[in-house]
Amino acid sequence: MNLSKRVAVAQSVGIDIGGTKTLALAVSSDGTIRSRRQHDTPQGEVEIAKLVVELYRELANSDLTMPLGIGVAGLVDRSGRLFNAPNLVAVDGFKIADLLKPHLTGRLYVDNDANCAAYAEVHQGALRSVSNGFLITLGTGIGGALLIDSRIRRGAFGMAGEPGHMIIQPGGLLCACGNRGCWEAYGSGAGLRNLALERIKSGRLEVIADLIGSNYATLTG
């Protein structure tokens, strides 16, 4: 057998649970994406867990020994419990690892999505040759990961390297976290959409207003 011509097969599944969409990938050991699926993120922990199991089984071809890594838009403790996720609905205290473990026999890893992105960059991307770096994720929200001495730093409360909720405008726009003036309220996908809607309703951004009319649901960030 000519090993140099072997086709790389999927050896793990990665699922990113975002505030708007959930993306699932089957990945080979060299980082090659073998297949992908995308789905709107549902509301509530039971529905999210159900979707994750369905995507995992499909991409793993029902091989429940295949490792599963999950990145989620929120803070995750070491037991796999989601404890701060302002952009996900009805998931406070979501014990995501406990809900998923009965459905697979392979390894399960759950972490904040920005931390997972940083790990990916360390192994396959821009952080491969450095010991210190900072990664920012822009999506429905804004996340970040801080790499110091080749380790992800979490801080005492899991917020180290998380820039989305720093106050950039005291008393400013209401953020999904409940505070006002967070960077996320202005610079995230959801924040940009809200800013655009505000301007459309006040008679500005006429070009976009002409395109969408009163169908505001078609405007996304």
Coordinates of N, CA and C in Angstrom, one line a residue:
M1 N 0.8 -1.2 0.0 CA 0.0 0.0 0.0 C 0.9 1.2 0.0
N2 N 0.5 2.2 -0.8 CA 1.3 3.5 -0.9 C 0.7 4.4 0.1
L3 N 1.3 4.5 1.3 CA 0.7 5.3 2.4 C 0.6 6.8 2.0
S4 N 1.5 7.3 1.1 CA 1.4 8.7 0.8 C 0.2 9.0 0.0
K5 N -0.5 8.0 -0.5 CA -1.8 8.3 -1.2 C -3.0 7.9 -0.5
R6 N -2.8 7.6 0.8 CA -4.0 7.2 1.6 C -4.9 8.4 1.8
V7 N -6.2 8.2 1.7 CA -7.2 9.3 1.9 C -7.4 9.5 3.3
A8 N -7.2 10.8 3.8 CA -7.4 11.1 5.2 C -8.9 11.0 5.5
V9 N -9.2 10.2 6.6 CA -10.6 10.0 7.0 C -10.9 10.8 8.2
A10 N -12.1 11.0 8.5 CA -12.5 11.8 9.7 C -12.1 11.0 10.9
Q11 N -11.5 11.7 11.9 CA -11.1 11.0 13.1 C -11.7 11.7 14.4
S12 N -12.3 12.9 14.1 CA -13.0 13.6 15.2 C -14.1 14.5 14.7
V13 N -14.9 14.9 15.6 CA -16.0 15.8 15.2 C -15.9 17.1 16.1
G14 N -16.0 18.2 15.5 CA -16.0 19.5 16.3 C -17.3 20.2 16.0
I15 N -17.9 20.7 17.0 CA -19.2 21.4 16.9 C -19.1 22.8 17.6
D16 N -19.4 23.8 16.9 CA -19.4 25.2 17.4 C -20.9 25.7 17.6
I17 N -21.2 25.9 18.9 CA -22.6 26.3 19.2 C -22.6 27.8 19.4
G18 N -23.0 28.6 18.4 CA -23.0 30.0 18.4 C -24.4 30.6 18.8
G19 N -24.4 31.9 19.0 CA -25.7 32.5 19.3 C -26.7 32.5 18.2
T20 N -26.3 32.4 17.0 CA -27.2 32.3 15.8 C -27.2 31.0 15.1
K21 N -26.0 30.4 14.9 CA -26.0 29.2 14.2 C -25.0 28.2 14.9
T22 N -25.2 26.9 14.5 CA -24.4 25.8 15.0 C -23.7 25.2 13.8
L23 N -22.4 25.1 13.9 CA -21.6 24.6 12.8 C -20.9 23.3 13.3
A24 N -21.0 22.2 12.5 CA -20.4 21.0 12.9 C -19.4 20.5 11.7
L25 N -18.2 20.0 12.1 CA -17.2 19.5 11.2 C -16.8 18.2 11.5
A26 N -16.5 17.3 10.5 CA -15.8 16.1 10.7 C -14.4 16.3 10.2
V27 N -13.4 16.1 11.0 CA -12.0 16.5 10.7 C -11.0 15.3 10.8
S28 N -10.1 15.2 9.9 CA -9.1 14.2 9.9 C -7.9 14.6 10.8
S29 N -7.0 13.7 11.1 CA -5.9 14.0 12.0 C -5.0 15.1 11.6
D30 N -4.9 15.4 10.3 CA -4.1 16.4 9.7 C -4.8 17.8 9.6
G31 N -6.0 17.8 10.2 CA -6.8 19.1 10.1 C -7.7 19.3 8.9
T32 N -7.7 18.3 8.0 CA -8.5 18.4 6.8 C -10.0 18.3 7.2
I33 N -10.8 19.2 6.7 CA -12.2 19.1 7.0 C -12.8 18.1 6.0
R34 N -13.4 17.0 6.4 CA -14.0 16.0 5.6 C -15.4 16.3 5.2
S35 N -16.2 16.9 6.1 CA -17.6 17.2 5.9 C -18.0 18.2 6.9
R36 N -19.1 18.9 6.6 CA -19.6 19.9 7.5 C -21.1 20.0 7.4
R37 N -21.7 20.5 8.5 CA -23.1 20.7 8.5 C -23.4 22.0 9.3
Q38 N -24.5 22.7 9.0 CA -24.8 24.0 9.6 C -26.3 24.0 9.9
H39 N -26.6 24.5 11.1 CA -28.0 24.6 11.5 C -28.3 25.8 12.4
D40 N -29.5 26.4 12.3 CA -29.8 27.4 13.3 C -29.7 26.9 14.7
T41 N -29.2 27.7 15.6 CA -29.1 27.3 17.0 C -30.5 27.4 17.6
P42 N -31.0 26.3 18.2 CA -32.3 26.3 18.8 C -32.3 27.0 20.2
Q43 N -33.4 27.2 20.8 CA -33.5 27.8 22.1 C -33.7 26.6 23.1
G44 N -33.0 26.8 24.3 CA -33.1 25.8 25.4 C -32.1 24.7 25.3
E45 N -31.7 24.3 26.5 CA -30.6 23.3 26.6 C -31.0 22.0 26.1
V46 N -32.2 21.5 26.2 CA -32.6 20.2 25.7 C -32.6 20.2 24.2
E47 N -33.1 21.2 23.6 CA -33.1 21.3 22.1 C -31.7 21.4 21.6
I48 N -30.8 22.2 22.2 CA -29.4 22.3 21.8 C -28.7 20.9 21.9
A49 N -28.9 20.3 23.0 CA -28.3 18.9 23.2 C -28.8 18.0 22.2
K50 N -30.1 18.0 21.8 CA -30.6 17.1 20.8 C -30.0 17.4 19.5
L51 N -29.8 18.6 19.1 CA -29.2 19.0 17.8 C -27.7 18.5 17.8
V52 N -27.0 18.7 18.9 CA -25.6 18.3 18.9 C -25.5 16.8 18.7
V53 N -26.3 16.0 19.4 CA -26.3 14.6 19.2 C -26.6 14.2 17.8
E54 N -27.6 14.8 17.2 CA -27.9 14.5 15.8 C -26.8 14.8 14.8
L55 N -26.1 15.9 15.0 CA -25.0 16.3 14.1 C -23.8 15.4 14.4
Y56 N -23.6 15.1 15.6 CA -22.4 14.2 15.9 C -22.6 12.8 15.3
R57 N -23.8 12.2 15.5 CA -24.0 10.9 14.9 C -23.9 10.9 13.4
E58 N -24.4 11.9 12.8 CA -24.4 12.0 11.3 C -22.9 12.1 10.8
L59 N -22.2 13.0 11.4 CA -20.8 13.2 10.9 C -19.9 12.1 11.3
A60 N -20.2 11.4 12.4 CA -19.3 10.3 12.9 C -19.8 9.0 12.3
N61 N -20.8 9.1 11.4 CA -21.3 7.8 10.8 C -21.7 6.8 11.9
S62 N -22.3 7.3 12.9 CA -22.7 6.5 14.1 C -21.6 5.8 14.8
D63 N -20.4 6.2 14.6 CA -19.2 5.7 15.3 C -19.1 6.4 16.6
L64 N -19.8 5.9 17.7 CA -19.8 6.7 18.9 C -18.5 6.7 19.7
T65 N -17.5 6.1 19.2 CA -16.2 6.2 19.8 C -15.4 7.4 19.3
M66 N -15.9 8.0 18.3 CA -15.2 9.1 17.7 C -15.2 10.3 18.7
P67 N -14.0 10.9 19.0 CA -14.0 12.1 19.9 C -14.8 13.2 19.4
L68 N -15.4 13.9 20.4 CA -16.2 15.1 20.1 C -15.7 16.3 20.9
G69 N -15.4 17.4 20.2 CA -15.1 18.6 20.8 C -16.2 19.7 20.6
I70 N -16.5 20.4 21.6 CA -17.6 21.4 21.5 C -17.1 22.7 22.0
G71 N -17.3 23.7 21.1 CA -17.0 25.1 21.5 C -18.4 25.8 21.6
V72 N -18.6 26.5 22.7 CA -19.9 27.1 22.9 C -19.8 28.6 23.3
A73 N -20.7 29.4 22.8 CA -20.6 30.8 23.0 C -21.0 31.2 24.5
G74 N -20.1 31.0 25.4 CA -20.3 31.3 26.8 C -19.2 30.8 27.6
L75 N -19.2 31.0 28.9 CA -18.2 30.5 29.8 C -18.5 29.1 30.2
V76 N -17.5 28.3 30.3 CA -17.7 26.9 30.6 C -16.7 26.5 31.7
D77 N -17.2 25.9 32.8 CA -16.3 25.5 33.9 C -15.7 24.1 33.5
R78 N -14.8 23.6 34.4 CA -14.1 22.4 34.1 C -14.9 21.1 34.1
S79 N -16.2 21.2 34.6 CA -17.1 20.1 34.6 C -17.9 20.0 33.3
G80 N -17.7 21.1 32.5 CA -18.5 21.1 31.2 C -19.9 21.8 31.4
R81 N -20.0 22.6 32.5 CA -21.2 23.4 32.7 C -21.1 24.8 32.2
L82 N -22.1 25.2 31.4 CA -22.2 26.5 30.9 C -22.8 27.4 31.9
F83 N -22.1 28.5 32.3 CA -22.6 29.3 33.4 C -22.7 30.8 33.0
N84 N -22.3 31.2 31.8 CA -22.5 32.6 31.4 C -22.6 32.6 29.9
A85 N -23.8 32.8 29.4 CA -24.0 32.7 27.9 C -25.1 33.7 27.5
P86 N -24.8 35.0 27.5 CA -25.9 36.0 27.2 C -26.5 35.9 25.8
N87 N -25.8 35.3 24.9 CA -26.3 35.2 23.5 C -27.0 33.9 23.2
L88 N -27.2 33.0 24.2 CA -28.0 31.8 24.1 C -29.2 31.9 25.0
V89 N -30.3 31.3 24.5 CA -31.6 31.4 25.2 C -31.8 30.2 26.1
A90 N -32.1 30.5 27.4 CA -32.6 29.5 28.4 C -31.5 28.4 28.6
V91 N -30.3 28.8 28.9 CA -29.2 27.8 29.1 C -28.4 28.1 30.4
D92 N -28.9 28.9 31.2 CA -28.2 29.2 32.5 C -28.0 28.0 33.3
G93 N -26.7 27.6 33.6 CA -26.4 26.4 34.3 C -26.5 25.2 33.5
F94 N -26.5 25.3 32.2 CA -26.6 24.2 31.2 C -25.5 23.2 31.5
K95 N -25.8 22.0 32.0 CA -24.7 21.0 32.2 C -24.6 20.2 30.9
I96 N -24.0 20.8 29.9 CA -23.9 20.3 28.5 C -23.2 18.9 28.5
A97 N -22.1 18.8 29.2 CA -21.3 17.6 29.2 C -22.1 16.4 29.8
D98 N -22.8 16.7 30.8 CA -23.6 15.6 31.5 C -24.7 15.1 30.5
L99 N -25.3 16.0 29.8 CA -26.4 15.7 28.9 C -25.9 14.9 27.7
L100 N -24.7 15.1 27.3 CA -24.1 14.5 26.1 C -23.4 13.1 26.3
K101 N -22.8 13.0 27.5 CA -22.0 11.8 27.8 C -22.8 10.5 27.5
P102 N -24.1 10.4 27.8 CA -24.8 9.1 27.6 C -24.9 8.7 26.1
H103 N -24.6 9.7 25.2 CA -24.8 9.4 23.8 C -23.5 9.1 23.0
L104 N -22.4 9.0 23.7 CA -21.1 8.7 23.0 C -20.2 8.0 24.0
T105 N -19.3 7.2 23.5 CA -18.3 6.5 24.3 C -16.9 7.1 24.1
G106 N -16.7 7.9 23.1 CA -15.4 8.5 22.9 C -15.2 9.7 23.8
R107 N -14.0 10.3 23.7 CA -13.7 11.5 24.5 C -14.6 12.7 24.2
L108 N -14.9 13.4 25.2 CA -15.7 14.6 25.0 C -15.0 15.8 25.7
Y109 N -14.9 16.9 24.9 CA -14.2 18.1 25.4 C -15.2 19.3 25.1
V110 N -15.5 20.0 26.2 CA -16.3 21.2 26.0 C -15.6 22.4 26.6
D111 N -15.6 23.5 25.8 CA -15.0 24.7 26.3 C -15.6 25.9 25.6
N112 N -15.2 27.1 26.1 CA -15.6 28.3 25.5 C -15.2 28.4 24.0
D113 N -16.0 28.9 23.1 CA -15.7 28.9 21.7 C -14.4 29.6 21.3
A114 N -14.1 30.7 22.0 CA -12.9 31.4 21.7 C -11.7 30.6 22.1
N115 N -11.7 30.0 23.3 CA -10.6 29.1 23.7 C -10.4 28.0 22.7
C116 N -11.5 27.4 22.2 CA -11.3 26.4 21.2 C -10.7 26.9 19.9
A117 N -11.1 28.1 19.5 CA -10.5 28.7 18.3 C -9.0 29.0 18.5
A118 N -8.6 29.4 19.7 CA -7.2 29.6 20.0 C -6.4 28.3 20.0
Y119 N -7.0 27.2 20.5 CA -6.3 25.9 20.4 C -6.1 25.5 18.9
A120 N -7.1 25.8 18.1 CA -7.0 25.4 16.7 C -5.9 26.2 16.0
E121 N -5.8 27.5 16.4 CA -4.7 28.3 15.8 C -3.3 27.9 16.3
V122 N -3.3 27.4 17.6 CA -2.0 26.9 18.1 C -1.6 25.7 17.3
H123 N -2.5 24.8 16.9 CA -2.1 23.5 16.3 C -2.1 23.7 14.7
Q124 N -2.9 24.5 14.2 CA -3.0 24.6 12.7 C -2.9 26.0 12.1
G125 N -2.8 27.0 12.9 CA -2.9 28.3 12.3 C -1.8 29.3 12.8
A126 N -2.3 30.6 13.0 CA -1.4 31.7 13.2 C -0.6 31.7 14.5
L127 N -1.0 30.8 15.5 CA -0.3 30.8 16.8 C 0.6 29.6 16.9
R128 N 0.9 28.9 15.8 CA 1.7 27.7 15.9 C 3.2 28.0 16.4
S129 N 3.7 29.2 16.0 CA 5.1 29.4 16.3 C 5.3 30.5 17.4
V130 N 4.3 30.8 18.2 CA 4.4 31.8 19.2 C 4.0 31.2 20.6
S131 N 4.5 31.8 21.6 CA 4.1 31.4 23.0 C 3.1 32.3 23.6
N132 N 3.0 33.5 23.1 CA 2.0 34.5 23.6 C 1.2 35.1 22.5
G133 N -0.1 35.2 22.7 CA -0.9 35.8 21.6 C -2.3 36.0 22.2
F134 N -3.1 36.7 21.4 CA -4.5 37.1 21.8 C -5.4 36.9 20.6
L135 N -6.5 36.2 20.8 CA -7.4 35.9 19.7 C -8.7 36.5 20.0
I136 N -9.4 37.2 19.0 CA -10.7 37.8 19.2 C -11.6 37.1 18.2
T137 N -12.8 36.7 18.6 CA -13.8 36.1 17.8 C -15.0 37.1 17.6
L138 N -15.4 37.3 16.4 CA -16.5 38.2 16.1 C -17.7 37.4 15.5
G139 N -18.8 37.4 16.1 CA -20.0 36.7 15.6 C -21.2 37.4 16.2
T140 N -22.2 36.6 16.6 CA -23.3 37.2 17.3 C -22.9 38.0 18.5
G141 N -21.8 37.5 19.2 CA -21.2 38.3 20.3 C -19.7 38.5 19.9
I142 N -18.9 38.9 20.9 CA -17.5 39.1 20.8 C -16.8 38.3 21.9
G143 N -15.9 37.4 21.5 CA -15.2 36.6 22.5 C -13.7 36.8 22.3
G144 N -12.9 36.2 23.2 CA -11.5 36.3 23.2 C -10.8 35.2 23.9
A145 N -9.5 35.0 23.6 CA -8.7 34.0 24.3 C -7.3 34.6 24.5
L146 N -6.7 34.4 25.6 CA -5.4 34.9 26.0 C -4.4 33.8 26.1
L147 N -3.4 33.8 25.3 CA -2.4 32.7 25.3 C -1.1 33.3 25.9
I148 N -0.7 32.8 27.0 CA 0.6 33.2 27.7 C 1.4 32.0 28.0
D149 N 2.7 32.0 27.6 CA 3.6 30.9 27.8 C 2.9 29.6 27.3
S150 N 2.3 29.7 26.1 CA 1.7 28.5 25.4 C 0.5 27.9 26.2
R151 N -0.1 28.7 27.1 CA -1.2 28.2 27.8 C -2.4 29.2 27.7
I152 N -3.6 28.7 27.6 CA -4.8 29.5 27.6 C -5.0 30.0 29.1
R153 N -5.1 31.3 29.3 CA -5.3 31.8 30.7 C -6.8 32.1 30.8
R154 N -7.3 31.6 31.9 CA -8.8 31.8 32.2 C -9.1 32.8 33.2
G155 N -8.2 33.0 34.2 CA -8.4 34.0 35.2 C -9.3 33.3 36.3
A156 N -9.4 34.0 37.5 CA -10.1 33.5 38.6 C -11.5 33.2 38.4
F157 N -12.2 33.9 37.5 CA -13.6 33.7 37.2 C -13.9 33.4 35.8
G158 N -12.9 32.9 35.0 CA -13.1 32.5 33.7 C -13.2 33.6 32.7
M159 N -13.0 34.8 33.1 CA -13.2 36.0 32.2 C -11.9 36.5 31.6
A160 N -10.7 36.0 31.9 CA -9.5 36.5 31.3 C -9.5 36.3 29.8
G161 N -9.1 37.4 29.1 CA -9.1 37.4 27.7 C -10.4 37.6 27.0
E162 N -11.5 37.9 27.8 CA -12.8 38.1 27.2 C -13.1 39.6 27.1
P163 N -12.9 40.2 25.9 CA -13.0 41.7 25.8 C -14.4 42.2 25.5
G164 N -15.4 41.3 25.2 CA -16.6 41.7 24.6 C -17.5 42.6 25.6
H165 N -17.2 42.4 26.9 CA -18.1 43.1 27.9 C -17.3 44.2 28.6
M166 N -16.2 44.6 28.0 CA -15.6 45.8 28.6 C -16.4 47.0 28.2
I167 N -16.5 48.0 29.0 CA -17.3 49.2 28.8 C -16.6 50.1 27.9
I168 N -17.1 50.4 26.7 CA -16.5 51.4 25.8 C -17.3 52.7 25.8
Q169 N -18.6 52.6 26.2 CA -19.4 53.8 26.2 C -20.3 53.8 27.5
P170 N -19.8 54.4 28.6 CA -20.5 54.4 29.8 C -22.0 54.9 29.6
G171 N -22.9 54.0 30.1 CA -24.3 54.4 30.0 C -24.9 54.2 28.6
G172 N -24.1 53.5 27.8 CA -24.5 53.4 26.3 C -25.6 52.3 26.1
L173 N -25.5 51.7 24.9 CA -26.5 50.8 24.5 C -26.6 49.6 25.4
L174 N -27.8 49.1 25.6 CA -28.0 47.9 26.4 C -27.5 46.6 25.8
C175 N -26.6 45.9 26.5 CA -26.0 44.7 26.0 C -26.9 43.5 26.4
A176 N -26.7 42.4 25.7 CA -27.4 41.1 26.0 C -27.1 40.6 27.4
C177 N -25.9 41.0 28.0 CA -25.5 40.6 29.3 C -26.2 41.4 30.4
G178 N -26.9 42.5 30.0 CA -27.6 43.3 31.0 C -27.0 44.6 31.4
N179 N -25.7 44.7 31.0 CA -25.0 46.0 31.2 C -25.2 46.9 30.0
R180 N -24.7 48.1 30.2 CA -24.8 49.1 29.1 C -23.4 49.6 28.7
G181 N -23.3 49.8 27.4 CA -22.0 50.3 26.9 C -21.0 49.3 26.6
C182 N -21.3 48.0 26.6 CA -20.3 47.0 26.3 C -19.8 47.1 24.8
W183 N -18.6 46.7 24.5 CA -18.1 46.6 23.1 C -19.0 45.7 22.3
E184 N -19.5 44.6 22.9 CA -20.4 43.7 22.2 C -21.7 44.3 21.7
A185 N -22.2 45.3 22.4 CA -23.4 46.0 22.0 C -23.2 46.9 20.8
Y186 N -22.0 47.1 20.4 CA -21.7 48.0 19.3 C -21.0 47.2 18.1
G187 N -20.0 46.3 18.5 CA -19.2 45.8 17.4 C -19.4 44.3 17.0
S188 N -20.4 43.6 17.7 CA -20.7 42.3 17.3 C -21.7 42.3 16.2
G189 N -22.0 41.1 15.7 CA -23.0 41.0 14.6 C -24.3 41.4 15.1
A190 N -24.7 41.0 16.3 CA -26.0 41.5 16.8 C -26.0 43.0 17.1
G191 N -24.9 43.5 17.6 CA -24.8 44.9 17.9 C -24.9 45.7 16.6
L192 N -24.2 45.3 15.5 CA -24.2 46.1 14.3 C -25.6 46.0 13.7
R193 N -26.3 44.9 13.8 CA -27.7 44.8 13.3 C -28.6 45.8 14.1
N194 N -28.4 45.9 15.4 CA -29.2 46.8 16.2 C -28.9 48.2 15.9
L195 N -27.7 48.6 15.6 CA -27.3 49.9 15.3 C -27.9 50.3 13.9
A196 N -27.9 49.3 13.0 CA -28.5 49.6 11.6 C -30.0 49.8 11.8
L197 N -30.7 48.9 12.6 CA -32.1 49.1 12.7 C -32.5 50.4 13.3
E198 N -31.7 50.9 14.3 CA -31.9 52.2 14.9 C -31.9 53.3 13.9
R199 N -30.9 53.2 13.0 CA -30.7 54.2 12.0 C -31.8 54.2 10.9
I200 N -32.2 52.9 10.5 CA -33.3 52.8 9.5 C -34.6 53.4 10.1
K201 N -34.9 53.1 11.3 CA -36.2 53.5 11.9 C -36.2 55.1 12.1
S202 N -35.0 55.7 12.2 CA -34.9 57.1 12.4 C -34.7 57.8 11.0
G203 N -34.9 57.1 9.9 CA -34.9 57.7 8.6 C -33.5 57.8 7.9
R204 N -32.5 57.2 8.6 CA -31.2 57.1 7.9 C -31.0 55.7 7.3
L205 N -29.9 55.5 6.6 CA -29.6 54.3 5.9 C -30.7 54.0 4.9
E206 N -31.0 55.0 4.1 CA -32.2 54.8 3.2 C -32.0 53.7 2.2
V207 N -30.7 53.5 1.7 CA -30.5 52.4 0.7 C -30.9 51.1 1.3
I208 N -30.5 50.8 2.5 CA -30.8 49.5 3.2 C -32.3 49.5 3.4
A209 N -32.9 50.6 3.9 CA -34.3 50.7 4.2 C -35.1 50.4 2.9
D210 N -34.7 50.8 1.8 CA -35.4 50.6 0.5 C -35.4 49.1 0.2
L211 N -34.3 48.4 0.5 CA -34.1 47.0 0.2 C -35.0 46.1 1.1
I212 N -35.1 46.4 2.4 CA -35.8 45.5 3.3 C -37.2 45.9 3.6
G213 N -37.5 47.2 3.3 CA -38.8 47.7 3.7 C -39.1 47.6 5.2
S214 N -40.2 47.0 5.5 CA -40.5 46.8 7.0 C -40.2 45.4 7.4
N215 N -39.6 44.6 6.6 CA -39.2 43.3 6.9 C -37.9 43.2 7.6
Y216 N -37.9 43.7 8.9 CA -36.6 43.8 9.6 C -35.9 42.5 9.9
A217 N -36.7 41.4 9.9 CA -36.1 40.1 10.2 C -35.0 39.7 9.1
T218 N -35.1 40.3 7.9 CA -34.1 39.9 6.9 C -32.8 40.6 7.1
L219 N -32.7 41.5 8.0 CA -31.4 42.2 8.3 C -30.7 41.5 9.4
T220 N -29.5 41.0 9.1 CA -28.7 40.2 10.0 C -27.3 40.8 10.2
G221 N -26.7 40.5 11.3 CA -25.4 41.1 11.5 C -24.3 40.2 11.1

